[in-house]
Every structure is written in C-alpha cells, then in structure tokens.
PDB file of C-alpha atoms in Angstrom:
ATOM      1  CA  MET A  10       0.000   0.000   0.000  1.00 67.00           C
ATOM      2  CA  ASN A  11       1.357   3.390  -0.999  1.00 65.00           C
ATOM      3  CA  SER A  12      -0.946   6.074   0.332  1.00 72.00           C
ATOM      4  CA  LYS A  13      -0.400   9.568   1.669  1.00 72.00           C
ATOM      5  CA  LYS A  14      -3.737   9.356   3.480  1.00 75.00           C
ATOM      6  CA  ARG A  15      -3.382   7.220   6.586  1.00 77.00           C
ATOM      7  CA  PRO A  16      -5.797   8.290   9.349  1.00 86.00           C
ATOM      8  CA  ARG A  17      -4.166   5.765  11.688  1.00 88.00           C
ATOM      9  CA  ARG A  18      -1.134   8.025  11.968  1.00 76.00           C
ATOM     10  CA  LEU A  19      -3.054  10.111  14.510  1.00 81.00           C
ATOM     11  CA  ARG A  20      -3.954   7.078  16.628  1.00 91.00           C
ATOM     12  CA  GLY A  21      -0.475   5.775  17.341  1.00 88.00           C
ATOM     13  CA  THR A  22      -0.055   6.796  20.993  1.00 86.00           C
ATOM     14  CA  GLU A  23      -2.269   7.885  23.870  1.00 82.00           C
ATOM     15  CA  THR A  24      -0.559  11.287  23.955  1.00 82.00           C
ATOM     16  CA  LEU A  25      -1.257  11.842  20.283  1.00 79.00           C
ATOM     17  CA  ARG A  26      -4.840  10.619  20.534  1.00 86.00           C
ATOM     18  CA  ASN A  27      -5.463  13.042  23.395  1.00 78.00           C
ATOM     19  CA  MET A  28      -3.841  15.882  21.484  1.00 80.00           C
ATOM     20  CA  VAL A  29      -6.125  15.604  18.451  1.00 76.00           C
ATOM     21  CA  ARG A  30      -9.316  14.678  20.301  1.00 80.00           C
ATOM     22  CA  GLU A  31     -12.320  16.468  18.807  1.00 83.00           C
ATOM     23  CA  THR A  32     -14.642  16.256  21.796  1.00 84.00           C
ATOM     24  CA  ARG A  33     -13.361  17.559  25.123  1.00 83.00           C
ATOM     25  CA  MET A  34     -15.058  17.525  28.509  1.00 90.00           C
ATOM     26  CA  ASP A  35     -14.225  18.736  31.970  1.00 92.00           C
ATOM     27  CA  LYS A  36     -15.618  18.284  35.462  1.00 95.00           C
ATOM     28  CA  ALA A  37     -17.014  21.818  35.534  1.00 94.00           C
ATOM     29  CA  SER A  38     -19.603  20.813  32.917  1.00 94.00           C
ATOM     30  CA  LEU A  39     -21.168  18.110  35.124  1.00 96.00           C
ATOM     31  CA  ILE A  40     -24.286  18.525  37.264  1.00 96.00           C
ATOM     32  CA  TYR A  41     -25.284  15.907  39.830  1.00 98.00           C
ATOM     33  CA  PRO A  42     -29.025  15.447  40.559  1.00 98.00           C
ATOM     34  CA  MET A  43     -29.991  14.785  44.206  1.00 97.00           C
ATOM     35  CA  PHE A  44     -33.255  13.954  46.012  1.00 96.00           C
ATOM     36  CA  VAL A  45     -34.123  15.572  49.351  1.00 97.00           C
ATOM     37  CA  VAL A  46     -36.875  14.273  51.644  1.00 96.00           C
ATOM     38  CA  GLU A  47     -38.479  15.136  54.957  1.00 96.00           C
ATOM     39  CA  GLY A  48     -37.450  13.278  58.100  1.00 96.00           C
ATOM     40  CA  LYS A  49     -34.223  12.573  59.967  1.00 97.00           C
ATOM     41  CA  GLY A  50     -31.386  10.135  59.570  1.00 97.00           C
ATOM     42  CA  ILE A  51     -32.475   9.144  56.063  1.00 97.00           C
ATOM     43  CA  ARG A  52     -29.975   7.961  53.481  1.00 97.00           C
ATOM     44  CA  ARG A  53     -32.244   5.551  51.646  1.00 96.00           C
ATOM     45  CA  GLU A  54     -31.204   3.875  48.411  1.00 96.00           C
ATOM     46  CA  ILE A  55     -33.696   4.209  45.569  1.00 95.00           C
ATOM     47  CA  PRO A  56     -34.546   0.629  44.459  1.00 93.00           C
ATOM     48  CA  SER A  57     -34.718   1.329  40.717  1.00 94.00           C
ATOM     49  CA  MET A  58     -31.589   3.513  40.824  1.00 95.00           C
ATOM     50  CA  PRO A  59     -28.893   1.586  42.729  1.00 96.00           C
ATOM     51  CA  GLY A  60     -26.273   3.966  44.085  1.00 96.00           C
ATOM     52  CA  GLN A  61     -28.690   6.927  44.257  1.00 97.00           C
ATOM     53  CA  TYR A  62     -30.340   7.981  47.499  1.00 97.00           C
ATOM     54  CA  HIS A  63     -33.005   9.982  49.245  1.00 96.00           C
ATOM     55  CA  TYR A  64     -31.380  12.313  51.778  1.00 97.00           C
ATOM     56  CA  SER A  65     -33.020  13.974  54.747  1.00 97.00           C
ATOM     57  CA  LEU A  66     -31.828  17.459  55.588  1.00 97.00           C
ATOM     58  CA  ASP A  67     -29.496  16.291  58.359  1.00 97.00           C
ATOM     59  CA  MET A  68     -27.824  13.796  56.013  1.00 98.00           C
ATOM     60  CA  LEU A  69     -27.590  16.163  53.055  1.00 98.00           C
ATOM     61  CA  PRO A  70     -24.406  18.057  54.062  1.00 98.00           C
ATOM     62  CA  ALA A  71     -22.287  14.884  54.114  1.00 98.00           C
ATOM     63  CA  ALA A  72     -23.605  13.901  50.697  1.00 98.00           C
ATOM     64  CA  LEU A  73     -22.873  17.368  49.328  1.00 98.00           C
ATOM     65  CA  GLU A  74     -19.332  17.231  50.712  1.00 98.00           C
ATOM     66  CA  GLU A  75     -18.846  13.947  48.854  1.00 98.00           C
ATOM     67  CA  VAL A  76     -19.969  15.610  45.627  1.00 98.00           C
ATOM     68  CA  ALA A  77     -17.572  18.519  46.148  1.00 97.00           C
ATOM     69  CA  LYS A  78     -14.665  16.176  46.902  1.00 97.00           C
ATOM     70  CA  SER A  79     -15.343  14.281  43.662  1.00 97.00           C
ATOM     71  CA  GLY A  80     -14.607  17.444  41.685  1.00 96.00           C
ATOM     72  CA  VAL A  81     -18.206  18.018  40.601  1.00 97.00           C
ATOM     73  CA  SER A  82     -19.053  21.648  41.283  1.00 95.00           C
ATOM     74  CA  SER A  83     -22.832  21.781  40.625  1.00 96.00           C
ATOM     75  CA  VAL A  84     -25.880  19.962  41.954  1.00 97.00           C
ATOM     76  CA  MET A  85     -29.540  19.900  40.925  1.00 98.00           C
ATOM     77  CA  LEU A  86     -31.904  19.550  43.878  1.00 98.00           C
ATOM     78  CA  PHE A  87     -35.271  17.800  43.727  1.00 96.00           C
ATOM     79  CA  GLY A  88     -37.557  17.972  46.753  1.00 96.00           C
ATOM     80  CA  ILE A  89     -40.133  15.451  47.958  1.00 94.00           C
ATOM     81  CA  PRO A  90     -42.450  17.194  50.427  1.00 93.00           C
ATOM     82  CA  GLU A  91     -44.320  15.641  53.325  1.00 91.00           C
ATOM     83  CA  LYS A  92     -47.655  17.152  52.298  1.00 91.00           C
ATOM     84  CA  LYS A  93     -49.193  17.529  48.846  1.00 91.00           C
ATOM     85  CA  ASP A  94     -52.296  19.327  47.640  1.00 90.00           C
ATOM     86  CA  GLU A  95     -54.117  20.154  44.419  1.00 88.00           C
ATOM     87  CA  LEU A  96     -51.987  23.229  43.669  1.00 91.00           C
ATOM     88  CA  GLY A  97     -48.675  21.978  45.034  1.00 90.00           C
ATOM     89  CA  SER A  98     -48.490  24.860  47.500  1.00 92.00           C
ATOM     90  CA  SER A  99     -45.573  23.386  49.446  1.00 92.00           C
ATOM     91  CA  ALA A 100     -43.410  24.149  46.402  1.00 94.00           C
ATOM     92  CA  TRP A 101     -43.168  27.857  47.211  1.00 95.00           C
ATOM     93  CA  VAL A 102     -43.503  28.124  50.997  1.00 95.00           C
ATOM     94  CA  GLU A 103     -40.551  29.630  52.885  1.00 93.00           C
ATOM     95  CA  ASP A 104     -40.001  26.477  54.944  1.00 95.00           C
ATOM     96  CA  GLY A 105     -40.440  24.049  52.052  1.00 96.00           C
ATOM     97  CA  ILE A 106     -38.146  21.081  51.585  1.00 97.00           C
ATOM     98  CA  ILE A 107     -36.071  22.696  48.823  1.00 98.00           C
ATOM     99  CA  GLN A 108     -35.910  26.038  50.597  1.00 98.00           C
ATOM    100  CA  ARG A 109     -34.514  24.364  53.732  1.00 97.00           C
ATOM    101  CA  ALA A 110     -32.203  22.169  51.669  1.00 98.00           C
ATOM    102  CA  LEU A 111     -30.707  25.259  50.069  1.00 98.00           C
ATOM    103  CA  GLU A 112     -30.158  26.829  53.465  1.00 97.00           C
ATOM    104  CA  ALA A 113     -28.467  23.686  54.785  1.00 97.00           C
ATOM    105  CA  GLY A 114     -26.380  23.200  51.672  1.00 97.00           C
ATOM    106  CA  LYS A 115     -25.206  26.781  51.390  1.00 97.00           C
ATOM    107  CA  LYS A 116     -24.157  26.739  55.042  1.00 97.00           C
ATOM    108  CA  ALA A 117     -22.356  23.378  54.944  1.00 97.00           C
ATOM    109  CA  VAL A 118     -20.844  23.340  51.423  1.00 97.00           C
ATOM    110  CA  PRO A 119     -20.942  26.906  50.066  1.00 97.00           C
ATOM    111  CA  GLU A 120     -18.469  26.160  47.288  1.00 96.00           C
ATOM    112  CA  LEU A 121     -21.043  24.130  45.343  1.00 96.00           C
ATOM    113  CA  TYR A 122     -23.309  25.738  42.750  1.00 95.00           C
ATOM    114  CA  TYR A 123     -26.961  25.069  43.585  1.00 97.00           C
ATOM    115  CA  ILE A 124     -29.554  24.617  40.840  1.00 97.00           C
ATOM    116  CA  THR A 125     -33.165  23.804  41.630  1.00 98.00           C
ATOM    117  CA  ASP A 126     -35.792  22.012  39.612  1.00 96.00           C
ATOM    118  CA  VAL A 127     -38.900  24.180  39.274  1.00 97.00           C
ATOM    119  CA  CYS A 128     -41.983  22.062  38.691  1.00 93.00           C
ATOM    120  CA  MET A 129     -45.204  21.112  40.454  1.00 90.00           C
ATOM    121  CA  CYS A 130     -45.310  17.336  39.906  1.00 90.00           C
ATOM    122  CA  GLU A 131     -43.499  16.434  43.142  1.00 90.00           C
ATOM    123  CA  TYR A 132     -45.840  18.704  45.108  1.00 93.00           C
ATOM    124  CA  THR A 133     -49.306  18.132  43.639  1.00 92.00           C
ATOM    125  CA  SER A 134     -51.605  15.440  44.983  1.00 87.00           C
ATOM    126  CA  HIS A 135     -52.433  14.402  41.418  1.00 87.00           C
ATOM    127  CA  GLY A 136     -48.826  14.260  40.196  1.00 82.00           C
ATOM    128  CA  HIS A 137     -49.257  16.537  37.202  1.00 86.00           C
ATOM    129  CA  CYS A 138     -46.967  19.481  36.516  1.00 87.00           C
ATOM    130  CA  GLY A 139     -49.500  22.255  37.059  1.00 85.00           C
ATOM    131  CA  ALA A 140     -52.899  23.355  38.261  1.00 85.00           C
ATOM    132  CA  LEU A 141     -55.843  21.387  36.923  1.00 87.00           C
ATOM    133  CA  CYS A 142     -59.032  22.436  35.210  1.00 84.00           C
ATOM    134  CA  GLY A 143     -60.997  19.206  35.466  1.00 87.00           C
ATOM    135  CA  ARG A 144     -58.522  16.577  34.257  1.00 86.00           C
ATOM    136  CA  HIS A 145     -56.616  19.023  32.064  1.00 86.00           C
ATOM    137  CA  VAL A 146     -53.493  20.934  33.133  1.00 89.00           C
ATOM    138  CA  ASP A 147     -54.298  24.650  32.937  1.00 93.00           C
ATOM    139  CA  ASN A 148     -51.242  26.254  31.329  1.00 95.00           C
ATOM    140  CA  ASP A 149     -51.903  29.918  32.167  1.00 95.00           C
ATOM    141  CA  ARG A 150     -53.121  29.259  35.699  1.00 95.00           C
ATOM    142  CA  THR A 151     -49.898  27.351  36.363  1.00 95.00           C
ATOM    143  CA  LEU A 152     -47.528  30.148  35.297  1.00 97.00           C
ATOM    144  CA  PRO A 153     -47.791  32.291  38.451  1.00 96.00           C
ATOM    145  CA  LEU A 154     -47.336  29.195  40.617  1.00 97.00           C
ATOM    146  CA  LEU A 155     -44.103  28.333  38.827  1.00 97.00           C
ATOM    147  CA  ALA A 156     -42.946  31.939  38.998  1.00 97.00           C
ATOM    148  CA  LYS A 157     -43.394  32.254  42.754  1.00 97.00           C
ATOM    149  CA  THR A 158     -41.795  28.830  43.259  1.00 97.00           C
ATOM    150  CA  ALA A 159     -38.722  29.985  41.349  1.00 97.00           C
ATOM    151  CA  LEU A 160     -38.621  33.225  43.327  1.00 98.00           C
ATOM    152  CA  SER A 161     -38.823  31.336  46.630  1.00 98.00           C
ATOM    153  CA  HIS A 162     -35.905  29.134  45.558  1.00 98.00           C
ATOM    154  CA  VAL A 163     -33.739  32.102  44.659  1.00 97.00           C
ATOM    155  CA  ARG A 164     -34.596  33.878  47.897  1.00 98.00           C
ATOM    156  CA  ALA A 165     -33.541  30.718  49.746  1.00 97.00           C
ATOM    157  CA  GLY A 166     -30.182  30.673  47.979  1.00 97.00           C
ATOM    158  CA  ALA A 167     -30.546  28.969  44.589  1.00 96.00           C
ATOM    159  CA  ASP A 168     -27.821  30.047  42.163  1.00 96.00           C
ATOM    160  CA  MET A 169     -29.883  29.002  39.135  1.00 96.00           C
ATOM    161  CA  VAL A 170     -33.433  27.808  38.553  1.00 97.00           C
ATOM    162  CA  ALA A 171     -34.455  25.158  36.033  1.00 97.00           C
ATOM    163  CA  PRO A 172     -38.151  25.009  35.073  1.00 97.00           C
ATOM    164  CA  SER A 173     -39.042  21.502  33.896  1.00 94.00           C
ATOM    165  CA  ASP A 174     -42.830  21.713  33.617  1.00 94.00           C
ATOM    166  CA  MET A 175     -43.127  22.419  29.864  1.00 93.00           C
ATOM    167  CA  MET A 176     -45.852  25.059  30.259  1.00 93.00           C
ATOM    168  CA  ASP A 177     -45.868  27.614  27.442  1.00 95.00           C
ATOM    169  CA  GLY A 178     -44.583  30.994  28.623  1.00 97.00           C
ATOM    170  CA  ARG A 179     -43.095  29.883  31.925  1.00 96.00           C
ATOM    171  CA  VAL A 180     -39.599  31.177  31.201  1.00 97.00           C
ATOM    172  CA  GLU A 181     -40.958  34.662  30.576  1.00 97.00           C
ATOM    173  CA  ALA A 182     -43.059  34.502  33.760  1.00 97.00           C
ATOM    174  CA  ILE A 183     -40.066  33.418  35.840  1.00 97.00           C
ATOM    175  CA  ARG A 184     -37.724  35.973  34.277  1.00 96.00           C
ATOM    176  CA  GLN A 185     -40.207  38.739  34.953  1.00 97.00           C
ATOM    177  CA  ILE A 186     -40.735  37.919  38.624  1.00 97.00           C
ATOM    178  CA  LEU A 187     -37.013  37.467  39.260  1.00 96.00           C
ATOM    179  CA  ASP A 188     -36.196  40.786  37.604  1.00 95.00           C
ATOM    180  CA  GLU A 189     -38.957  42.606  39.460  1.00 97.00           C
ATOM    181  CA  ASN A 190     -37.511  41.369  42.757  1.00 97.00           C
ATOM    182  CA  GLY A 191     -33.947  42.368  41.965  1.00 96.00           C
ATOM    183  CA  TYR A 192     -32.589  38.998  40.851  1.00 95.00           C
ATOM    184  CA  LEU A 193     -31.508  40.184  37.433  1.00 94.00           C
ATOM    185  CA  GLU A 194     -28.302  38.130  37.514  1.00 93.00           C
ATOM    186  CA  THR A 195     -29.897  34.772  38.375  1.00 95.00           C
ATOM    187  CA  PRO A 196     -29.796  32.526  35.297  1.00 95.00           C
ATOM    188  CA  ILE A 197     -32.563  30.245  34.062  1.00 96.00           C
ATOM    189  CA  MET A 198     -31.798  26.846  32.595  1.00 95.00           C
ATOM    190  CA  SER A 199     -34.943  25.823  30.783  1.00 97.00           C
ATOM    191  CA  TYR A 200     -35.958  22.236  30.190  1.00 97.00           C
ATOM    192  CA  ALA A 201     -36.804  23.530  26.759  1.00 97.00           C
ATOM    193  CA  VAL A 202     -36.926  20.259  24.828  1.00 98.00           C
ATOM    194  CA  LYS A 203     -38.439  17.700  27.176  1.00 96.00           C
ATOM    195  CA  TYR A 204     -40.023  14.658  25.636  1.00 97.00           C
ATOM    196  CA  ALA A 205     -42.849  12.508  27.013  1.00 95.00           C
ATOM    197  CA  SER A 206     -40.512   9.597  27.599  1.00 95.00           C
ATOM    198  CA  ALA A 207     -40.683   6.121  29.087  1.00 92.00           C
ATOM    199  CA  PHE A 208     -37.124   6.664  30.306  1.00 94.00           C
ATOM    200  CA  TYR A 209     -38.424   8.691  33.282  1.00 92.00           C
ATOM    201  CA  GLY A 210     -39.839   5.679  35.110  1.00 85.00           C
ATOM    202  CA  PRO A 211     -37.237   5.335  37.891  1.00 87.00           C
ATOM    203  CA  PHE A 212     -37.263   9.091  38.532  1.00 80.00           C
ATOM    204  CA  ARG A 213     -41.006   9.043  39.125  1.00 76.00           C
ATOM    205  CA  GLU A 214     -40.440   6.411  41.796  1.00 78.00           C
ATOM    206  CA  ALA A 215     -37.602   8.450  43.290  1.00 72.00           C
ATOM    207  CA  ALA A 216     -39.566  11.716  43.295  1.00 66.00           C
ATOM    208  CA  ASP A 217     -42.974  10.168  44.019  1.00 70.00           C
ATOM    209  CA  SER A 218     -44.281  12.114  41.041  1.00 72.00           C
ATOM    210  CA  ALA A 219     -46.151   9.654  38.831  1.00 77.00           C
ATOM    211  CA  PRO A 220     -49.430  11.173  37.574  1.00 79.00           C
ATOM    212  CA  ALA A 221     -52.511   9.845  39.341  1.00 74.00           C
ATOM    213  CA  PHE A 222     -54.363   9.670  36.016  1.00 73.00           C
ATOM    214  CA  GLY A 223     -53.583  10.036  32.338  1.00 68.00           C
ATOM    215  CA  ASP A 224     -50.128  11.030  31.150  1.00 76.00           C
ATOM    216  CA  ARG A 225     -48.109  14.149  30.351  1.00 83.00           C
ATOM    217  CA  LYS A 226     -48.332  14.012  26.573  1.00 85.00           C
ATOM    218  CA  THR A 227     -50.411  17.188  26.347  1.00 87.00           C
ATOM    219  CA  TYR A 228     -47.488  19.265  27.620  1.00 89.00           C
ATOM    220  CA  GLN A 229     -44.340  17.184  27.174  1.00 92.00           C
ATOM    221  CA  MET A 230     -43.189  16.646  23.592  1.00 93.00           C
ATOM    222  CA  ASP A 231     -43.991  13.834  21.177  1.00 96.00           C
ATOM    223  CA  TYR A 232     -40.797  11.834  20.672  1.00 97.00           C
ATOM    224  CA  HIS A 233     -41.456  11.626  16.935  1.00 97.00           C
ATOM    225  CA  ASN A 234     -40.713  15.360  16.573  1.00 97.00           C
ATOM    226  CA  ALA A 235     -37.326  17.022  16.195  1.00 97.00           C
ATOM    227  CA  LYS A 236     -38.191  20.317  14.460  1.00 97.00           C
ATOM    228  CA  GLU A 237     -40.586  21.066  17.288  1.00 97.00           C
ATOM    229  CA  GLY A 238     -37.638  20.839  19.676  1.00 97.00           C
ATOM    230  CA  ILE A 239     -35.893  23.654  17.819  1.00 97.00           C
ATOM    231  CA  LYS A 240     -39.067  25.743  18.040  1.00 97.00           C
ATOM    232  CA  GLU A 241     -39.321  25.150  21.788  1.00 97.00           C
ATOM    233  CA  ALA A 242     -35.660  26.018  22.366  1.00 97.00           C
ATOM    234  CA  LEU A 243     -35.830  29.228  20.319  1.00 97.00           C
ATOM    235  CA  LEU A 244     -39.002  30.329  22.108  1.00 97.00           C
ATOM    236  CA  ASP A 245     -37.406  29.825  25.510  1.00 97.00           C
ATOM    237  CA  VAL A 246     -34.298  31.758  24.501  1.00 96.00           C
ATOM    238  CA  GLU A 247     -36.540  34.578  23.294  1.00 96.00           C
ATOM    239  CA  GLU A 248     -38.325  34.555  26.664  1.00 96.00           C
ATOM    240  CA  GLY A 249     -35.054  34.847  28.567  1.00 95.00           C
ATOM    241  CA  ALA A 250     -33.579  31.375  29.043  1.00 95.00           C
ATOM    242  CA  ASP A 251     -29.820  31.526  29.595  1.00 95.00           C
ATOM    243  CA  LEU A 252     -29.311  27.820  28.930  1.00 94.00           C
ATOM    244  CA  VAL A 253     -31.605  25.276  27.273  1.00 96.00           C
ATOM    245  CA  MET A 254     -31.810  21.579  27.996  1.00 97.00           C
ATOM    246  CA  VAL A 255     -32.676  18.511  25.947  1.00 98.00           C
ATOM    247  CA  LYS A 256     -34.136  15.611  27.931  1.00 97.00           C
ATOM    248  CA  PRO A 257     -33.587  12.627  27.728  1.00 98.00           C
ATOM    249  CA  ALA A 258     -30.108  12.446  26.260  1.00 97.00           C
ATOM    250  CA  LEU A 259     -29.108   9.169  24.607  1.00 97.00           C
ATOM    251  CA  SER A 260     -32.193   8.616  22.466  1.00 97.00           C
ATOM    252  CA  TYR A 261     -32.184  12.283  21.421  1.00 98.00           C
ATOM    253  CA  LEU A 262     -28.615  12.900  20.274  1.00 98.00           C
ATOM    254  CA  ASP A 263     -29.926  14.101  16.929  1.00 98.00           C
ATOM    255  CA  VAL A 264     -32.067  16.688  18.712  1.00 98.00           C
ATOM    256  CA  ILE A 265     -29.110  17.849  20.802  1.00 98.00           C
ATOM    257  CA  ARG A 266     -27.179  18.373  17.580  1.00 98.00           C
ATOM    258  CA  ARG A 267     -29.991  20.283  15.875  1.00 98.00           C
ATOM    259  CA  VAL A 268     -30.670  22.503  18.878  1.00 98.00           C
ATOM    260  CA  SER A 269     -26.983  23.258  19.438  1.00 97.00           C
ATOM    261  CA  GLU A 270     -26.703  24.439  15.833  1.00 97.00           C
ATOM    262  CA  GLN A 271     -29.711  26.771  16.156  1.00 97.00           C
ATOM    263  CA  VAL A 272     -29.389  28.516  19.522  1.00 96.00           C
ATOM    264  CA  CYS A 273     -26.799  30.986  20.742  1.00 94.00           C
ATOM    265  CA  VAL A 274     -26.890  29.863  24.387  1.00 93.00           C
ATOM    266  CA  PRO A 275     -25.258  26.834  26.060  1.00 93.00           C
ATOM    267  CA  VAL A 276     -27.048  23.524  25.566  1.00 95.00           C
ATOM    268  CA  ALA A 277     -27.423  21.042  28.402  1.00 95.00           C
ATOM    269  CA  ALA A 278     -28.581  17.435  28.233  1.00 97.00           C
ATOM    270  CA  TYR A 279     -30.065  15.314  30.998  1.00 98.00           C
ATOM    271  CA  SER A 280     -29.035  11.669  31.020  1.00 97.00           C
ATOM    272  CA  VAL A 281     -32.155  10.545  32.810  1.00 96.00           C
ATOM    273  CA  SER A 282     -33.006   7.892  35.372  1.00 95.00           C
ATOM    274  CA  GLY A 283     -33.959   5.204  32.870  1.00 96.00           C
ATOM    275  CA  GLU A 284     -30.647   5.565  31.051  1.00 97.00           C
ATOM    276  CA  TYR A 285     -28.816   5.277  34.357  1.00 97.00           C
ATOM    277  CA  ALA A 286     -30.900   2.287  35.472  1.00 96.00           C
ATOM    278  CA  MET A 287     -30.306   0.352  32.252  1.00 97.00           C
ATOM    279  CA  ILE A 288     -26.542   0.778  32.415  1.00 97.00           C
ATOM    280  CA  LYS A 289     -26.483  -0.032  36.124  1.00 97.00           C
ATOM    281  CA  ALA A 290     -28.645  -3.148  35.725  1.00 96.00           C
ATOM    282  CA  ALA A 291     -26.584  -4.517  32.849  1.00 98.00           C
ATOM    283  CA  ALA A 292     -23.383  -3.842  34.790  1.00 97.00           C
ATOM    284  CA  MET A 293     -24.721  -5.607  37.883  1.00 97.00           C
ATOM    285  CA  LYS A 294     -25.469  -8.628  35.692  1.00 97.00           C
ATOM    286  CA  GLY A 295     -21.895  -8.567  34.401  1.00 98.00           C
ATOM    287  CA  TRP A 296     -23.056  -8.045  30.840  1.00 98.00           C
ATOM    288  CA  ILE A 297     -21.133  -4.819  30.234  1.00 98.00           C
ATOM    289  CA  ASP A 298     -18.116  -2.980  31.582  1.00 97.00           C
ATOM    290  CA  GLU A 299     -19.858  -0.196  33.491  1.00 97.00           C
ATOM    291  CA  ALA A 300     -17.041   2.354  33.443  1.00 97.00           C
ATOM    292  CA  SER A 301     -16.398   1.945  29.722  1.00 97.00           C
ATOM    293  CA  VAL A 302     -20.080   2.251  28.815  1.00 97.00           C
ATOM    294  CA  VAL A 303     -20.540   5.294  31.070  1.00 98.00           C
ATOM    295  CA  CYS A 304     -17.586   7.037  29.429  1.00 97.00           C
ATOM    296  CA  GLU A 305     -18.737   6.177  25.912  1.00 97.00           C
ATOM    297  CA  ALA A 306     -22.329   7.235  26.541  1.00 97.00           C
ATOM    298  CA  ALA A 307     -21.311  10.550  28.106  1.00 97.00           C
ATOM    299  CA  THR A 308     -18.909  11.296  25.266  1.00 96.00           C
ATOM    300  CA  SER A 309     -21.689  10.744  22.738  1.00 97.00           C
ATOM    301  CA  VAL A 310     -23.777  13.440  24.436  1.00 98.00           C
ATOM    302  CA  TYR A 311     -20.958  15.984  24.306  1.00 96.00           C
ATOM    303  CA  ARG A 312     -20.087  14.954  20.760  1.00 97.00           C
ATOM    304  CA  ALA A 313     -23.679  15.637  19.731  1.00 97.00           C
ATOM    305  CA  GLY A 314     -23.318  19.245  20.883  1.00 96.00           C
ATOM    306  CA  ALA A 315     -24.100  19.459  24.591  1.00 96.00           C
ATOM    307  CA  GLY A 316     -21.789  21.569  26.726  1.00 93.00           C
ATOM    308  CA  VAL A 317     -23.390  20.664  30.059  1.00 94.00           C
ATOM    309  CA  LEU A 318     -24.389  17.201  31.259  1.00 97.00           C
ATOM    310  CA  LEU A 319     -26.772  16.349  34.086  1.00 98.00           C
ATOM    311  CA  THR A 320     -26.102  12.772  35.073  1.00 98.00           C
ATOM    312  CA  TYR A 321     -26.365  10.404  38.007  1.00 98.00           C
ATOM    313  CA  TYR A 322     -22.890   9.241  37.018  1.00 98.00           C
ATOM    314  CA  ALA A 323     -21.404  12.718  37.523  1.00 98.00           C
ATOM    315  CA  LYS A 324     -19.121  11.702  40.413  1.00 98.00           C
ATOM    316  CA  GLU A 325     -17.834   8.675  38.544  1.00 97.00           C
ATOM    317  CA  LEU A 326     -17.288  10.687  35.370  1.00 98.00           C
ATOM    318  CA  ALA A 327     -15.304  13.258  37.332  1.00 97.00           C
ATOM    319  CA  ARG A 328     -13.042  10.464  38.542  1.00 96.00           C
ATOM    320  CA  PHE A 329     -12.694   9.016  35.053  1.00 95.00           C
ATOM    321  CA  MET A 330     -11.692  12.455  33.773  1.00 94.00           C
ATOM    322  CA  GLU A 331      -9.114  12.723  36.556  1.00 92.00           C
ATOM    323  CA  GLU A 332      -7.764   9.310  35.578  1.00 91.00           C
ATOM    324  CA  GLY A 333      -7.586  10.298  31.908  1.00 86.00           C
ATOM    325  CA  ARG A 334     -10.123   7.706  30.795  1.00 87.00           C
ATOM    326  CA  ILE A 335     -12.380  10.396  29.363  1.00 86.00           C
ATOM    327  CA  GLY A 336     -12.123  14.106  28.716  1.00 76.00           C
TER     328      GLY A 336
END
C-alpha cells in the first residue's frame, strides 16, 4: 500500500490521541441530581436507581461534601415534600423542603453551585406538573405558581433555577418575577426540549411524582418530533432562558445536535433515570463494563453538541476524567 492518506497516523499513541481529540469535557460541565426528603437520619437507596439515594436534611451536608470532593461543582436539587395538595403549595412556601435544603447546603458546602428544579409534579396530589381544570393541566393558571416557586428558591439561595414543567410561557413569567424582585443576575436553565418519555420511570419512583391519572403528553413533547424541539428552544431563549436543555439524552442525540446548531446559548442534556438504570442493571449482571459504557455514553452526548451534562454518574465521570479515561 502506498498512500499519503493514513488516518491511523493520529492514533499511534495515547498522547497523540489526546492531542487531536475532537470532543473535550471537563468536570465543571457536570451537574449531579440529588433527592431531598423530609425526616431525619435518612440515606435511603432508591430501588430502581442503585447507588442513588433519598437524603433527609441532616444527612444532606455529608452527601454534598462527597460531591464537592469528587470534583463536581454543581448539583440539581429535587424535593419530595411531606404534604401535597391540588396546587402543590408546598413548592413555594418559605419552609419548604427545597428552601430548607438550600439553606443547609449553602451553610455546609458553600463552594457548590446550587440549581433547583422548578416544577409542580413532586408537590401536587395528582402528580401533574401544574394546576388542573378538570382533568386538564391549565397552562396559564400554572404560570404564576411556577414563577413564585422559582422566586422562593432564589430567595432561599438557589444560584440558578431550572423550570421543567413544559408550560408555554413559563420562562418569561419566571424571568419577569425574578427581575422585578432584583434577581436580574440569576440565570434560568430551561428544560426547553423535554419529551414525554418512558425513560423517566425510575425518577417518578424516586420523586414520588407519577401522575394519578392520564399522562403528560399534552405538555411534554412527542418523541417523533425534532423540528418542534428547535421551536421550543428558540421560544425559551426569546423569553429569557440563559441555557436550554434537551431531555432525555441518549435517544435524542440528533435533537441535541440540531438545537446546538440553532441557539446561541449553552445547551445542556439530561441523562435521565432510565438511562442510568439500564446501564447499572446490565453492569450488575456482568453483561457490560460499566465504566467503559458510562464514558462512551457521556462522550456521545458531548459529541452531539451538549456543553453541560446532568447525570447520576457525575461523580464517577469526574473520577474518570481525573484518571484520563475520558475528557
């Protein structure tokens, strides 16, 4: 063979492969999701998500310190309240579970960056993401509830808020109330492109947020649609979103790519509970090499165009980056 074109030349050594790597990641781009519950002395493993836990407020600081020591600098907090009602009113009260978690976290581990999920599904008695009109989620009636929830989180210490409800106009409503109250510098990461996905199953167990009736297909997106995802992302940017998210990640790499090419803000992707559970289950059976699959899957998300990754494997990925296995 006599050829000037030999792509293998750039694969000869690890140093060279690292030098010419197209996709690069770092620990600062990782966000670790965490679940906070009422009670004391609780560090309870979530059955469908081995290695992930519910933490009571007294156990949360130790868990946050572990995250910080891993090199992950950001967490996303999800709260599971003791009481639920039709409107999800415990989402915005001053002594709510997330509000107290922020206070505890900021005091114990102030170096972390605290992002909060803004949605009603964990707080409503019916499990839907907004106020109901009959059996239908009332979009416009939900907007002020989301806005005051976001404001309560920021007042309690949230560094960023992340609305995940998929109501039309919620980014604008949240931006307006934050600005009116002097929080002009607080960014919004919108779950802009959130599909009605079967991959959320383990999360709904973890967050006790399964809908009591019906499904969420009237407000979350149809997974057949990609162009619609671009429309959603552009609308949220227009309303004031500082980052936009695609969720789930692995089955929507094409959408991540399309969105990243269309918006002028950072794009995040959420590798959701079902993706985590499948990898974990196969690894526990000995069918795959867990570390290798985690690294490959995460790289595919960044390669598709995401610059930020929410993942339950964040701590492990930080270690793999430190070890040079990925990055």
